[in-house]
Steps between C-alpha positions, in 0.01 A plus 500: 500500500662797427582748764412891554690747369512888681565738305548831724524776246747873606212681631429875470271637767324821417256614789155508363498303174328224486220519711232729290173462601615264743589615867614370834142633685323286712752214341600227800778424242632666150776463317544631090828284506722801488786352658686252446625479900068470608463262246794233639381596871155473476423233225563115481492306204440157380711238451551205349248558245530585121524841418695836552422821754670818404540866661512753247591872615257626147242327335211523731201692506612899403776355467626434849621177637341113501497147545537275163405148547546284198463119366497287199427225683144501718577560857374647835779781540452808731652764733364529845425758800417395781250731736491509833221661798199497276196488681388116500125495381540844259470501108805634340593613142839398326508675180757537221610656163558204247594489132555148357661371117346117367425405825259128499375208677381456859479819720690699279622826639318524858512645850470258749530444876822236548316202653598459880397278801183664675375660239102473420508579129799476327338428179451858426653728176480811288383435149691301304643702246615285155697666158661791428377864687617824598496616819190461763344489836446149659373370883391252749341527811600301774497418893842459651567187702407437896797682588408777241821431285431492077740428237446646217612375158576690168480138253546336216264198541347360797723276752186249549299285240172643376227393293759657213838407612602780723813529302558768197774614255590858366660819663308720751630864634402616899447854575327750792406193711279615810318355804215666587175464720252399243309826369162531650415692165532175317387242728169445673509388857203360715507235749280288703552251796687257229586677249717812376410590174777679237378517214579723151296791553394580186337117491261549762172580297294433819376685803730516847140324658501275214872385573417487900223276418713261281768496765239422781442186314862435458554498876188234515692260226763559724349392850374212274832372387625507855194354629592190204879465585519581893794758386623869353771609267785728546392456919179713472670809280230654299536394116601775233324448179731757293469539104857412323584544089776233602273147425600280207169516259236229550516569915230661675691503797722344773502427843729643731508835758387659317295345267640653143173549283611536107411856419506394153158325584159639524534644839214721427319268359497263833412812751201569265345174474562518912268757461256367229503088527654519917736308323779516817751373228617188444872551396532730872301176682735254341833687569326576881465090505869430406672687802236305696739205423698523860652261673616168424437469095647194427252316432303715236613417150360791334404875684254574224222230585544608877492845405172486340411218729532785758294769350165217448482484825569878581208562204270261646516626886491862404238481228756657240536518143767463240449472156709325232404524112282766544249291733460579862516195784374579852583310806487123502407518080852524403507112455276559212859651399738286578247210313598606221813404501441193614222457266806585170721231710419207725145560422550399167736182560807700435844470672535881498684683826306780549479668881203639479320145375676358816310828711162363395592196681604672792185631520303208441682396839427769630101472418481220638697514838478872575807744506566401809771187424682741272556804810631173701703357268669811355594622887651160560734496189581874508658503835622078432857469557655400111733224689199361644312460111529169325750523203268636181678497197261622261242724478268201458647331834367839623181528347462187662617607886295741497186312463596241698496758786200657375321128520666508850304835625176369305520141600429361251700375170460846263660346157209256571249685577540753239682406204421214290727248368546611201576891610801348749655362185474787304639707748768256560569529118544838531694534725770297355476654115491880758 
């Protein structure tokens, strides 16, 4: 693999250029990279991965000094400054100048938090900027760490795999970075026992009433999935739902603290329908139900059945809605939902691993021997000790566990009282072609 390479350019400081429109007020940290000495002091960089990082003394925006970061090869390559006595809880802004030259694949040029023990969300980004383009603004938003420490990283590609790689090629110039508090001009805040909201301001089409209702019901789902699991995430710490440009295409969102909803999506759109349908939203219920998954987790072979699994039953005590393809499901009518997949799948005699077919079956359990064996049995494996599980290979050995303890709280065999013959083989099936 081939190593770094600095580059530290002669640098010419002249007072004042370089920063235009871009100033040190109300900025926790700024830097235009005007000297060479604050750039060796202050930043880290990578190593080990493809790529070169070079200081040049010229070459940045009005022509002051920057950070050049450049690979033929794709690669996760970054400089790094680490920030210390934020305020543990607060939103904060990290925003930079960037101009990029045939820059492809993965993250591409991005802003990212580096990804560090205790942190609740390190999954977050600026936009990921691809090709060639002159000089512009980019930002994320973050929440430092529990001991309010943030790294921030200026990249080339992104150090973990995503949905596209992580990983990108190309050159990428830094400029004017800054940490700020997040703007209250561009970011509407409300909160509720549960909840803080952050959202893009200019994406909130509804009432402030209208979004304390919708929140209201949020802290019910909430209750709900505590009530289920016998736990809470991040110890009780409200949950941030914040709006991010930094999601790979095709995600709605992802769970974490905070919960990053793709502002690329119809935000609008969802707080409306809240309004219109009471439509409480199911990509916020799902993402909700996935940092309900606390505690012991090794036995649950896939997060997105439990995750939904979670929000039936939060739906179905709180009389709530969610709609998916445009039709509305209230309360315990979301299996009419989920049927349909099983209906496409195991329904119809084929071998097909889909979660949500496997969800109807929950529920079928569940129909028959009340909610009750599921808040038992998910409090006993949650807080289980992993060295005292049986060995489970697969996720079929654990598909398996888990009704076997799930028989145990109803008392009765559940594979055989609920599934036919013909269904366990299927599923079997699947699971092994999965």
């Amino acid at each position: 693999m081939k190593k770094i390479i600095i580059a530290i350019v002669v640098v010419v400081v002249v007072c004042g250029v370089g920063w235009g429109a871009f100033n040190r007020k109300d900025a926790l940290y700024a830097t235009g990279f005007d000297s060479s000495g604050q750039f060796s002091r202050e930043w880290q960089i990578d190593e080990g991965v493809p790529g070169t990082v070079e200081y040049l003394s010229s070459g940045g925006f009005d022509d002051s000094g920057c950070v050049k970061i450049s690979s033929t090869e794709k690669t996760s390559l970054a400089v790094k400054h680490k920030l210390t006595g934020l305020d543990q809880g607060r939103l904060y802004r990290f925003s930079a100048r960037m101009k990029r030259d045939s820059v492809k694949d993965g993250r591409g040029a991005v802003l990212y938090l580096e990804p560090r023990e205790g942190m609740e969300q390190p999954w977050n980004a600026s936009e990921f900027a691809y090709g060639s383009g002159e000089w512009s603004e980019v930002y994320v938003d973050f929440v430092p760490d529990a001991a309010g420490e943030a790294v921030i990283c200026c990249g080339l590609g992104f150090p973990w795999g995503t949905y596209n790689g992580g990983k990108a090629s190309g050159t990428v110039w830094y400029d004017d970075v800054r940490v700020t508090p997040a703007p209250e001009e561009a970011i509407y805040a409300a909160e509720s026992k549960y909840i803080t909201l952050r959202l893009d301001r200019d994406k909130v089409t509804v009432s402030d009433a209208e979004i304390g209702k919708w929140l209201s019901n949020l802290d019910r789902v909430y209750e709900a999935y505590y009530d289920l699991v016998g736990g809470v995430p991040f110890g009780g710490k409200r949950l941030m739902l914040l709006t991010t440009p930094g999601i790979e295409p095709g995600y709605w969102a992802l769970a974490g603290n905070p919960i990053l909803w793709n502002s690329h999506v119809a935000v609008s759109k969802l707080l409306e329908r809240t309004v219109e349908f009471d439509d409480w939203g199911f990509g916020i219920l799902h993402e909700i139900g996935h940092v309900f998954n606390v505690g012991n987790s090794a036995w649950n072979w896939n997060d997105e059945i439990f995750a939904n699994f979670r929000m039936s039953y939060a739906l179905e005590v709180c009389d709530g809605t969610m709609s998916q393809r445009d039709i509305c499901y209230r309360g315990a009518d979301v299996i009419n939902y989920y049927k349909i997949f099983y209906d496409e799948t195991l329904g119809a005699g084929i071998p097909k691993m889909n979660g949500d077919a496997l969800h109807y079956t929950f529920l079928r359990i569940k129909d028959r021997y009340g909610w009750g064996i599921f808040k038992r049995v998910f409090r006993e494996l949650n807080t289980m000790d992993r060295a005292a599980m049986p060995e489970l290979r697969t996720p079929y050995d654990k598909f398996l566990y888990f009704l076997s303890r799930v028989s145990e709280a109803a008392g009765a065999d559940v594979l055989e009282e609920t599934y036919t013959p013909e269904e366990l083989k299927l599923i079997e099936q699947a699971f092994a072609e999965a």
